[in-house]
mmCIF file of C-alpha atoms and ligand atoms in Angstrom:
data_model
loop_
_atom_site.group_PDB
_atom_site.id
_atom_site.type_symbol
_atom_site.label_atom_id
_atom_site.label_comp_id
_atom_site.label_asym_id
_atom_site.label_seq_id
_atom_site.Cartn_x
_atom_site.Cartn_y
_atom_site.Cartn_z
ATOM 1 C CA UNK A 382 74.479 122.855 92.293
ATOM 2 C CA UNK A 383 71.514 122.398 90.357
ATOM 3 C CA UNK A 384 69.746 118.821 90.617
ATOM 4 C CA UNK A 385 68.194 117.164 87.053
ATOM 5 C CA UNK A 386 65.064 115.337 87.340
ATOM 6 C CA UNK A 387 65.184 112.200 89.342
ATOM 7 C CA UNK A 388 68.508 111.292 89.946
ATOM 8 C CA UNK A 389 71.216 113.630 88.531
ATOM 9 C CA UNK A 390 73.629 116.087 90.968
ATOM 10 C CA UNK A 391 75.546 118.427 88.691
ATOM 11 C CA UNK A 392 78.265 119.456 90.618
ATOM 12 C CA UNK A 393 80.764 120.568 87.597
ATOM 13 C CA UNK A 394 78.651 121.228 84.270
ATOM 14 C CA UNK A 395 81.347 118.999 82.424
ATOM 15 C CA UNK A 396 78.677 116.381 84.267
ATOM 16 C CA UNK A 397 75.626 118.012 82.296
ATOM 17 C CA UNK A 398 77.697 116.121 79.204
ATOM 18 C CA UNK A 399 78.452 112.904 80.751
ATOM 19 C CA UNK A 400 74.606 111.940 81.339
ATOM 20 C CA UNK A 401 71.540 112.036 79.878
ATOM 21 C CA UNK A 402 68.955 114.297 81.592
ATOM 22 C CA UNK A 403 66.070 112.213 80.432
ATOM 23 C CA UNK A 404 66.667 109.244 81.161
ATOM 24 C CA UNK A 405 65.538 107.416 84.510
ATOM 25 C CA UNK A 406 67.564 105.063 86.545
ATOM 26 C CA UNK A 407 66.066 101.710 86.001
ATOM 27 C CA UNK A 408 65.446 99.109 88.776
ATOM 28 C CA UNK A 409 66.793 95.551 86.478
ATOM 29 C CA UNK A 410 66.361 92.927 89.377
ATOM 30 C CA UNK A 411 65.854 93.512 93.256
ATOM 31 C CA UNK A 412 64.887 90.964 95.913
ATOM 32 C CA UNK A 413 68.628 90.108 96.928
ATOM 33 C CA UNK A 414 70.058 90.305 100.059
ATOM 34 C CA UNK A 415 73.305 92.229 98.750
ATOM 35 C CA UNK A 416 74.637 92.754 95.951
ATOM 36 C CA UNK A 417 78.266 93.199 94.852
ATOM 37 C CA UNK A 418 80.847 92.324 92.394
ATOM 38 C CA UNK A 419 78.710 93.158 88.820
ATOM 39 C CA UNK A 420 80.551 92.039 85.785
ATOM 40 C CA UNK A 421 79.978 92.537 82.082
ATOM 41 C CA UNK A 422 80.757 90.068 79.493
ATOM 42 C CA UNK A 423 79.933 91.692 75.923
ATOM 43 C CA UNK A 424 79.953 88.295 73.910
ATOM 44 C CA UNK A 425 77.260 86.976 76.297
ATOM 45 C CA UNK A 426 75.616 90.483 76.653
ATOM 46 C CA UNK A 427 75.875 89.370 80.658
ATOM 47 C CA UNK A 428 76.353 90.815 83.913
ATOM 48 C CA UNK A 429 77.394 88.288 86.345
ATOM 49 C CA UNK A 430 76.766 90.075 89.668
ATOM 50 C CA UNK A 431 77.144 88.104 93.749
ATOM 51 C CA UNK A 432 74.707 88.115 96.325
ATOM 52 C CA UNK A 433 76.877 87.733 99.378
ATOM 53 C CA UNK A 434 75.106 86.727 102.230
ATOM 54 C CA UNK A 435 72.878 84.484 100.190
ATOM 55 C CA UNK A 436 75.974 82.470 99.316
ATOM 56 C CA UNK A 437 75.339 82.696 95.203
ATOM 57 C CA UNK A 438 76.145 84.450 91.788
ATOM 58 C CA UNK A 439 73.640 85.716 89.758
ATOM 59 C CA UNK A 440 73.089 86.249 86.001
ATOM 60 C CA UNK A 441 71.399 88.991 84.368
ATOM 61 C CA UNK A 442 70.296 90.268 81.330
ATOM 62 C CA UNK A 443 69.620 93.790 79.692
ATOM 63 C CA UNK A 444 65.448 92.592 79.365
ATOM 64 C CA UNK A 445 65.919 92.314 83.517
ATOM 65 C CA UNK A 446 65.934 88.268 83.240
ATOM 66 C CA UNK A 447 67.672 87.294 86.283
ATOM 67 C CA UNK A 448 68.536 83.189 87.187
ATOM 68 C CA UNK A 449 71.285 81.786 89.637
ATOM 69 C CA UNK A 450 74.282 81.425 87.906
ATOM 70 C CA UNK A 451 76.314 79.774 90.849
ATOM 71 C CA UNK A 452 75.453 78.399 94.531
ATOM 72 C CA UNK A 453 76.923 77.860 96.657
ATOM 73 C CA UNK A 454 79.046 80.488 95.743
ATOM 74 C CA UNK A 455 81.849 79.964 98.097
ATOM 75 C CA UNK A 456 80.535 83.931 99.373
ATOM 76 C CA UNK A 457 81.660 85.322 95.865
ATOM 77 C CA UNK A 458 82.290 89.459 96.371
ATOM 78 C CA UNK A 459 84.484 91.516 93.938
ATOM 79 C CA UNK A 460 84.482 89.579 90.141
ATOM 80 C CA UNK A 461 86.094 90.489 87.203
ATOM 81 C CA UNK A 462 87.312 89.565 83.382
ATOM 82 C CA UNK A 463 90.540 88.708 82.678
ATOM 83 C CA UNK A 464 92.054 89.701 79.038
ATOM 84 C CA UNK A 465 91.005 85.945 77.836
ATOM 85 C CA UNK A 466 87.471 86.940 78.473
ATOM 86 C CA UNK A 467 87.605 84.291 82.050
ATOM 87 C CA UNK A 468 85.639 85.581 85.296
ATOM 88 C CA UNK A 469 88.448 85.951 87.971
ATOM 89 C CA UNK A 470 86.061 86.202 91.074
ATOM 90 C CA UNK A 471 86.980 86.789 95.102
ATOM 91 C CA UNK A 472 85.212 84.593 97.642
ATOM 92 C CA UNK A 473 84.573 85.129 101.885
ATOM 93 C CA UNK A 474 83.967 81.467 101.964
ATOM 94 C CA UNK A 475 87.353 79.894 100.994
ATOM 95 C CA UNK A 476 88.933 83.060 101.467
ATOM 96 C CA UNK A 477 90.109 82.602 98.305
ATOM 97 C CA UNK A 478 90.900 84.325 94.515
ATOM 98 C CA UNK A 479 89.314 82.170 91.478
ATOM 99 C CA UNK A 480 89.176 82.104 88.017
ATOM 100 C CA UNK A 481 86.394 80.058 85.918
ATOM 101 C CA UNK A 482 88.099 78.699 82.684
ATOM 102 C CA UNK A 483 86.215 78.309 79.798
ATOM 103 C CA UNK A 484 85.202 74.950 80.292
ATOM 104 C CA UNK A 485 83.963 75.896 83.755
ATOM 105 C CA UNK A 486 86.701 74.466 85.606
ATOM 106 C CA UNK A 487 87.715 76.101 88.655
ATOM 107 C CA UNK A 488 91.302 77.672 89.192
ATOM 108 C CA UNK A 489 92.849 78.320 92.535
ATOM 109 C CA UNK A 490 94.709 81.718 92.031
ATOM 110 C CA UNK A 491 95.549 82.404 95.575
ATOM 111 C CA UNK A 492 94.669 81.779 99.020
ATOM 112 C CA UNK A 493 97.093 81.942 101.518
ATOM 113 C CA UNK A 494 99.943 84.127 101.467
ATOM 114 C CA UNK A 495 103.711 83.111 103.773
ATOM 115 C CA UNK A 496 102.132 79.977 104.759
ATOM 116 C CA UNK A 497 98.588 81.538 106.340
ATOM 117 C CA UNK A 498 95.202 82.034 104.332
ATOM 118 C CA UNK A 499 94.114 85.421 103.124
ATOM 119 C CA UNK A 500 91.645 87.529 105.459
ATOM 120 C CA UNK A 501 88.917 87.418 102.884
ATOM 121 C CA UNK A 502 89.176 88.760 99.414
ATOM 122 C CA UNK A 503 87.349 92.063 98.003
ATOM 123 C CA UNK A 504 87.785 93.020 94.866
ATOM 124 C CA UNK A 505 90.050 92.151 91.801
ATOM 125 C CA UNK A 506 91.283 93.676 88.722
ATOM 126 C CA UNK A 507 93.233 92.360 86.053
ATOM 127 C CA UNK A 508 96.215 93.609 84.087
ATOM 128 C CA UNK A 509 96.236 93.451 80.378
ATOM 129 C CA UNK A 510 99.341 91.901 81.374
ATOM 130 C CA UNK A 511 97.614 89.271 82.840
ATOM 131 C CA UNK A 512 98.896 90.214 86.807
ATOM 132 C CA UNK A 513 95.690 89.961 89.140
ATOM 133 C CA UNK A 514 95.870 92.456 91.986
ATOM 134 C CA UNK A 515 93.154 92.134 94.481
ATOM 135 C CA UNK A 516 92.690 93.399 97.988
ATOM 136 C CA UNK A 517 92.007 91.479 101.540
ATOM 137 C CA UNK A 518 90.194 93.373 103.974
ATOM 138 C CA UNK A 519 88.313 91.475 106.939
ATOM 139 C CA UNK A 520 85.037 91.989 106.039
ATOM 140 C CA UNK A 521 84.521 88.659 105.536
ATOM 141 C CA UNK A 522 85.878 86.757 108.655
ATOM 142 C CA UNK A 523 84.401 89.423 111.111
ATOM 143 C CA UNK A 524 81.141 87.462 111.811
ATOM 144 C CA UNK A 525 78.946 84.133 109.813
ATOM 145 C CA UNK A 526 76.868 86.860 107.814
ATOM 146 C CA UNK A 527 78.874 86.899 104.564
ATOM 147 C CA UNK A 528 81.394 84.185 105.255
ATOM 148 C CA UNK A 529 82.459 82.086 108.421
ATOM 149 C CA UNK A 530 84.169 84.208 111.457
ATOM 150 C CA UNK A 531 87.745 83.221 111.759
ATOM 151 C CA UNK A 532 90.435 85.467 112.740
ATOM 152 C CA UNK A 533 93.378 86.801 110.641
ATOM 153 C CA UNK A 534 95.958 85.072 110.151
ATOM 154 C CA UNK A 535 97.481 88.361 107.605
ATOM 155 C CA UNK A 536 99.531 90.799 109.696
ATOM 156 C CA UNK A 537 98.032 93.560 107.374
ATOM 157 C CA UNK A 538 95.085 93.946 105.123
ATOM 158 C CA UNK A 539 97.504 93.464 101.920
ATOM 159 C CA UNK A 540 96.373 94.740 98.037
ATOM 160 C CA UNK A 541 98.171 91.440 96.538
ATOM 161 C CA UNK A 542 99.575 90.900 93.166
ATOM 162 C CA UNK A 543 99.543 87.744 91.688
ATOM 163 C CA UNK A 544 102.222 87.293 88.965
ATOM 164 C CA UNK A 545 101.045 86.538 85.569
ATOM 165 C CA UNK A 546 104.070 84.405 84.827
ATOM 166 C CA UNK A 547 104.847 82.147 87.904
ATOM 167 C CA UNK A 548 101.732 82.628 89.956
ATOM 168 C CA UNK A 549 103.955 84.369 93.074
ATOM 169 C CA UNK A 550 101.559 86.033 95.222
ATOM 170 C CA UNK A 551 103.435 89.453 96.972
ATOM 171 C CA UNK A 552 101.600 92.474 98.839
ATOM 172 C CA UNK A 553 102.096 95.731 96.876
ATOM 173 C CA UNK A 554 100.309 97.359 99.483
ATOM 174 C CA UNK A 555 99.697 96.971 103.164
ATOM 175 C CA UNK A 556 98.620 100.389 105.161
ATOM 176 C CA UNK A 557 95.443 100.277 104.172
ATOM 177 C CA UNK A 558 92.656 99.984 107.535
ATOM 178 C CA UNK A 559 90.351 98.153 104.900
ATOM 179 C CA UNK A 560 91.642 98.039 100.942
ATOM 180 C CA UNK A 561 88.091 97.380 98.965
ATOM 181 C CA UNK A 562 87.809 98.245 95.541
ATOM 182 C CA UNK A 563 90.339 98.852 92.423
ATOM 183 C CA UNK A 564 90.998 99.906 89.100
ATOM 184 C CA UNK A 565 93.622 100.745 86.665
ATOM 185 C CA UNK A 566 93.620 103.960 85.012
ATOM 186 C CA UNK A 567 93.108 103.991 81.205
ATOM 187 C CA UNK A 568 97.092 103.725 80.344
ATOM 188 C CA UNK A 569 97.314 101.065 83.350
ATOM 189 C CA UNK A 570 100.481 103.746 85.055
ATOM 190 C CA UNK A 571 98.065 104.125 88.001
ATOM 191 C CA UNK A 572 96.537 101.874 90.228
ATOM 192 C CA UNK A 573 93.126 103.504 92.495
ATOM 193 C CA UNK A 574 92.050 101.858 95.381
ATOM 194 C CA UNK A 575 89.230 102.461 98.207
ATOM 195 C CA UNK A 576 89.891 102.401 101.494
ATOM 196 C CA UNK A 577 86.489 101.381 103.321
ATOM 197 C CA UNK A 578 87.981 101.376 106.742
ATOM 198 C CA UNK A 579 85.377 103.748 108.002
ATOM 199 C CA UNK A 580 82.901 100.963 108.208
ATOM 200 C CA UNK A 581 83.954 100.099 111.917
ATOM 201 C CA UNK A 582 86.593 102.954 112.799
ATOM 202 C CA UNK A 583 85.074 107.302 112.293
ATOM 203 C CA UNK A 584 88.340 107.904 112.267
ATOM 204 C CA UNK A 585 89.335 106.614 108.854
ATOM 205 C CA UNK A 586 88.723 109.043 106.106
ATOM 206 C CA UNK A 587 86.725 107.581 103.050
ATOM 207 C CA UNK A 588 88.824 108.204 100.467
ATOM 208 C CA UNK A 589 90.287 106.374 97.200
ATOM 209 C CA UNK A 590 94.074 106.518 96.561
ATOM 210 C CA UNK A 591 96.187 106.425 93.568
ATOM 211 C CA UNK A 592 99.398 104.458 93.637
ATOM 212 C CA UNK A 593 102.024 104.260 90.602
ATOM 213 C CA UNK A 594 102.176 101.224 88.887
ATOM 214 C CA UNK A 595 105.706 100.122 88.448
ATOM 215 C CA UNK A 596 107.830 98.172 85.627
ATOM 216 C CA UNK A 597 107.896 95.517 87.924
ATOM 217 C CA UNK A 598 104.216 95.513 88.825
ATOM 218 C CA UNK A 599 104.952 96.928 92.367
ATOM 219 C CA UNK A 600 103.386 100.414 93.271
ATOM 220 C CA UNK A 601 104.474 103.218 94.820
ATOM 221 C CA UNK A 602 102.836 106.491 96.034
ATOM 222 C CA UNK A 603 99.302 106.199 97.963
ATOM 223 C CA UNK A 604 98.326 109.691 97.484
ATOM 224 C CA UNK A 605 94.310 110.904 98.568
ATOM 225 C CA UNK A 606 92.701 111.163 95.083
ATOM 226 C CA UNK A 607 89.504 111.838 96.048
ATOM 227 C CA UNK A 608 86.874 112.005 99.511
ATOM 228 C CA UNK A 609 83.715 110.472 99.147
ATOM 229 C CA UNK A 610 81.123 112.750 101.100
ATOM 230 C CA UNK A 611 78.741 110.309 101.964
ATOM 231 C CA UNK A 612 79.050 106.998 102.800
ATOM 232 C CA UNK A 613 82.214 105.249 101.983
ATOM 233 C CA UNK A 614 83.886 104.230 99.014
ATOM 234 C CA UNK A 615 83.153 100.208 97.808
ATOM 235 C CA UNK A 616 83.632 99.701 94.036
ATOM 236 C CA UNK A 617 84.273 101.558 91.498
ATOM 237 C CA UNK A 618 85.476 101.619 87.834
ATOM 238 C CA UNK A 619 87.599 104.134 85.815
ATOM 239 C CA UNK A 620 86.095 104.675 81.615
ATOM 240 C CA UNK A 621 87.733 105.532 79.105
ATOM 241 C CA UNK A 622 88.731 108.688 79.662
ATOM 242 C CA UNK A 623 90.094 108.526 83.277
ATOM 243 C CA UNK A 624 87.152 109.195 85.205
ATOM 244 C CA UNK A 625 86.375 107.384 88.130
ATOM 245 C CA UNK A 626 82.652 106.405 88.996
ATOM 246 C CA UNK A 627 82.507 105.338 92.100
ATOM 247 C CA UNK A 628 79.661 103.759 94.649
ATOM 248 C CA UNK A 629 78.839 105.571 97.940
ATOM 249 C CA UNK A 630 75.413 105.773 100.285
ATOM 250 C CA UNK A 631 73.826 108.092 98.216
ATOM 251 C CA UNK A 632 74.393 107.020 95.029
ATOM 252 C CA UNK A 633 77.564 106.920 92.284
ATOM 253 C CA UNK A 634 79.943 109.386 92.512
ATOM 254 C CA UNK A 635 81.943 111.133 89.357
ATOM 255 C CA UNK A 636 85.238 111.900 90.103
ATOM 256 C CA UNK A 637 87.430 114.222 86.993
ATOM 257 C CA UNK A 638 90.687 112.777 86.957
ATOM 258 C CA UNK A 639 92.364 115.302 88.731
ATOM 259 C CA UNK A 640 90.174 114.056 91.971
ATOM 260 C CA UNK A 641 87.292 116.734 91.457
ATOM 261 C CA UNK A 642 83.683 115.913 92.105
ATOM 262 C CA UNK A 643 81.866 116.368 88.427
ATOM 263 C CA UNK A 644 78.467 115.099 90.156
ATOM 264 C CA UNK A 645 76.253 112.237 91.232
ATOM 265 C CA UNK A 646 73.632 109.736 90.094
ATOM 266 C CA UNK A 647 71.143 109.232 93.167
ATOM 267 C CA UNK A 648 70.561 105.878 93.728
ATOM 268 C CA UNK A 649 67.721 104.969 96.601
ATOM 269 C CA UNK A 650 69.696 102.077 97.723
ATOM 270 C CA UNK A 651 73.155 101.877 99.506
ATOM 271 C CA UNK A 652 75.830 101.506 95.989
ATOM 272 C CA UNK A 653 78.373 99.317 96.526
ATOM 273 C CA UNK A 654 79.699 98.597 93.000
ATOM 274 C CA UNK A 655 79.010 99.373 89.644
ATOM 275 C CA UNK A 656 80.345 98.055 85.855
ATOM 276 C CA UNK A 657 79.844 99.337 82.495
ATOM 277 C CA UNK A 658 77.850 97.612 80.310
ATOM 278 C CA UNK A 659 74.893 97.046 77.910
ATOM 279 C CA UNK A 660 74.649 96.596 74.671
ATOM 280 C CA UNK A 661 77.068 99.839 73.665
ATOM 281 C CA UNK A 662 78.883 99.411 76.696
ATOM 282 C CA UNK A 663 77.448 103.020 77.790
ATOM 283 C CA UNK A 664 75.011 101.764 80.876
ATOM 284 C CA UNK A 665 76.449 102.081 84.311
ATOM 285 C CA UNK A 666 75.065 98.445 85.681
ATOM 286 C CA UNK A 667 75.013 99.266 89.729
ATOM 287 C CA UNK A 668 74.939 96.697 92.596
ATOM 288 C CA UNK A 669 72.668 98.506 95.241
ATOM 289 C CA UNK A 670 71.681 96.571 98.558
ATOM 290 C CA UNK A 671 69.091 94.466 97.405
ATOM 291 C CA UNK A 672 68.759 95.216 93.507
ATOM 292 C CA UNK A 673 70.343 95.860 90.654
ATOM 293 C CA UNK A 674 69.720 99.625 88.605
ATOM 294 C CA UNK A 675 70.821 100.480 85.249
ATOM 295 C CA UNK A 676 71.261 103.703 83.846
ATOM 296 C CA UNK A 677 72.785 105.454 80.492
ATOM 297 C CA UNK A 678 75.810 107.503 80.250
ATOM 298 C CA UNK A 679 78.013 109.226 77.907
ATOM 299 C CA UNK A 680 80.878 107.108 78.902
ATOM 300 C CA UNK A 681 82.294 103.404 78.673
ATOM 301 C CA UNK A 682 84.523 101.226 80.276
ATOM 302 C CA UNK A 683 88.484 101.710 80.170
ATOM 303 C CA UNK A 684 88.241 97.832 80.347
ATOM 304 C CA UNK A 685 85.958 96.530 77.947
ATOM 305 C CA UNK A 686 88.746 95.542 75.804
HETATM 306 MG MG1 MG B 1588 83.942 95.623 97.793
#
């Protein structure tokens, strides 16, 4: 393993091509309490990004100019962009799934499931279909620090699917200890998600898991795809060539599509997200404790569509 100046691991040398060597890992905004759920919208040249505990969204651009966006926030986490270019967002508050329209109106998408609310949504990811999956973990209900402590009223911690056509919210997955971020892969036949579990319980491996996406929009599968060696697995996203980049303690982790390890960017905060973006759509935009870091990369989103 040979490490690049700064902030580069190379543990497969099809890494050496996927970064650039020179170039430094850029602190855009810090001062946050913690960051989650970045978002890129390319028409604004925008990441949207949460600070949970503070209870607001942020907005951010390229030049580092950073101004509240939304607050309260309702606890935003996991956001994303739906095909129409809308922010679908998850929030601890109203333990609820939202989308913005685009004349900032506020849709309900989900928030109880069989008659009791959700635990407290994650993460979300949208079909080009237009079916929202998104998962429900605990994290939070389990205290006041990032939403208000209630206990589940779930049986599991589902990954939900919302149906694009009559709004019909059914769990595609529920043996997950705690589902937390998701992504299609480029041809949308697999689904990945993280299981962050290992949070409260040793005993739950950190790993990310693939699932096969159905006709139907139900999965099947659930597969180990790939460990994460330090830390746990929060977000990630998948570019355009079936990679995964995903966030863990030490920094981003590549994964090769067939699970392997290609290397790491070093971050000096805990990751726990990341988004394409920029003005090419090649900078990895990364949610990291209390700032925001941006760095270039030979790779782009699957989803920038
Ligand atoms: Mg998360």
């Amino acid at each position: 393993m040979n490490r690049r100046p700064e902030c580069y691991e190379i543990h497969d040398q099809r890494f050496a091509g996927l970064v650039q060597g020179n170039a430094h890992l850029r602190q855009l905004a810090t001062g946050f309490e913690w960051t989650e759920g970045p978002v890129w919208f390319p028409a604004q040249q925008v990441m949207l990004f949460s600070d949970i505990p503070a209870n607001r969204m942020m907005r951010l651009t390229m030049d580092g100019n950073c101004t509240t966006f939304r607050q309260p926030s309702q606890y935003s986490n996991g956001n994303t962009r739906d095909p129409q270019g809308r922010l679908v967002s998850c929030h601890h508050g109203t333990r609820a799934v939202t989308r913005t329209e685009h004349d900032g109106t506020i849709t309900v998408l989900a928030d109880s499931h069989d008659g009791k609310r959700l635990n407290s949504p994650n993460d979300v990811v949208v079909k080009s279909d237009g079916a929202v999956y998104f998962t429900d973990p605990t994290y939070g209900i389990l205290s006041d620090y990032e939403g208000y402590k209630a206990d589940p009223e779930q049986d599991a911690h589902n990954v939900f699917r919302i149906d694009p056509k009559d709004g019909a919210i059914a769990s595609v997955i529920s043996d997950f200890t705690q589902p937390n971020g998701l992504a299609f892969s480029p041809d949308e036949r697999l689904l990945y998600v993280a299981e962050s579990g290992s949070s409260h319980d040793p005993e739950v491996p950190s790993i990310i898991r693939v699932f096969d996406v159905q006709g139907d929009g139900s999965v099947t599968g659930g597969d180990t795809f790939c460990t994460i060696d330090n830390g746990l697995p929060d977000g990630f996203r998948v570019d355009t060539d079936g990679r995964i980049w995903c966030s863990a303690a030490d920094g981003v982790h590549c994964f090769a599509p067939d699970g392997t390890l290609l290397g790491k960017i070093l971050v000096p905060e805990v990751v726990s997200n990341l988004c394409f973006g920029g003005a090419r759509g090649n900078r990895l935009l990364i949610t990291a404790t209390t700032s925001v870091y941006s760095v270039p990369v030979n790779a782009r989103s699957a989803e920038n569509r």
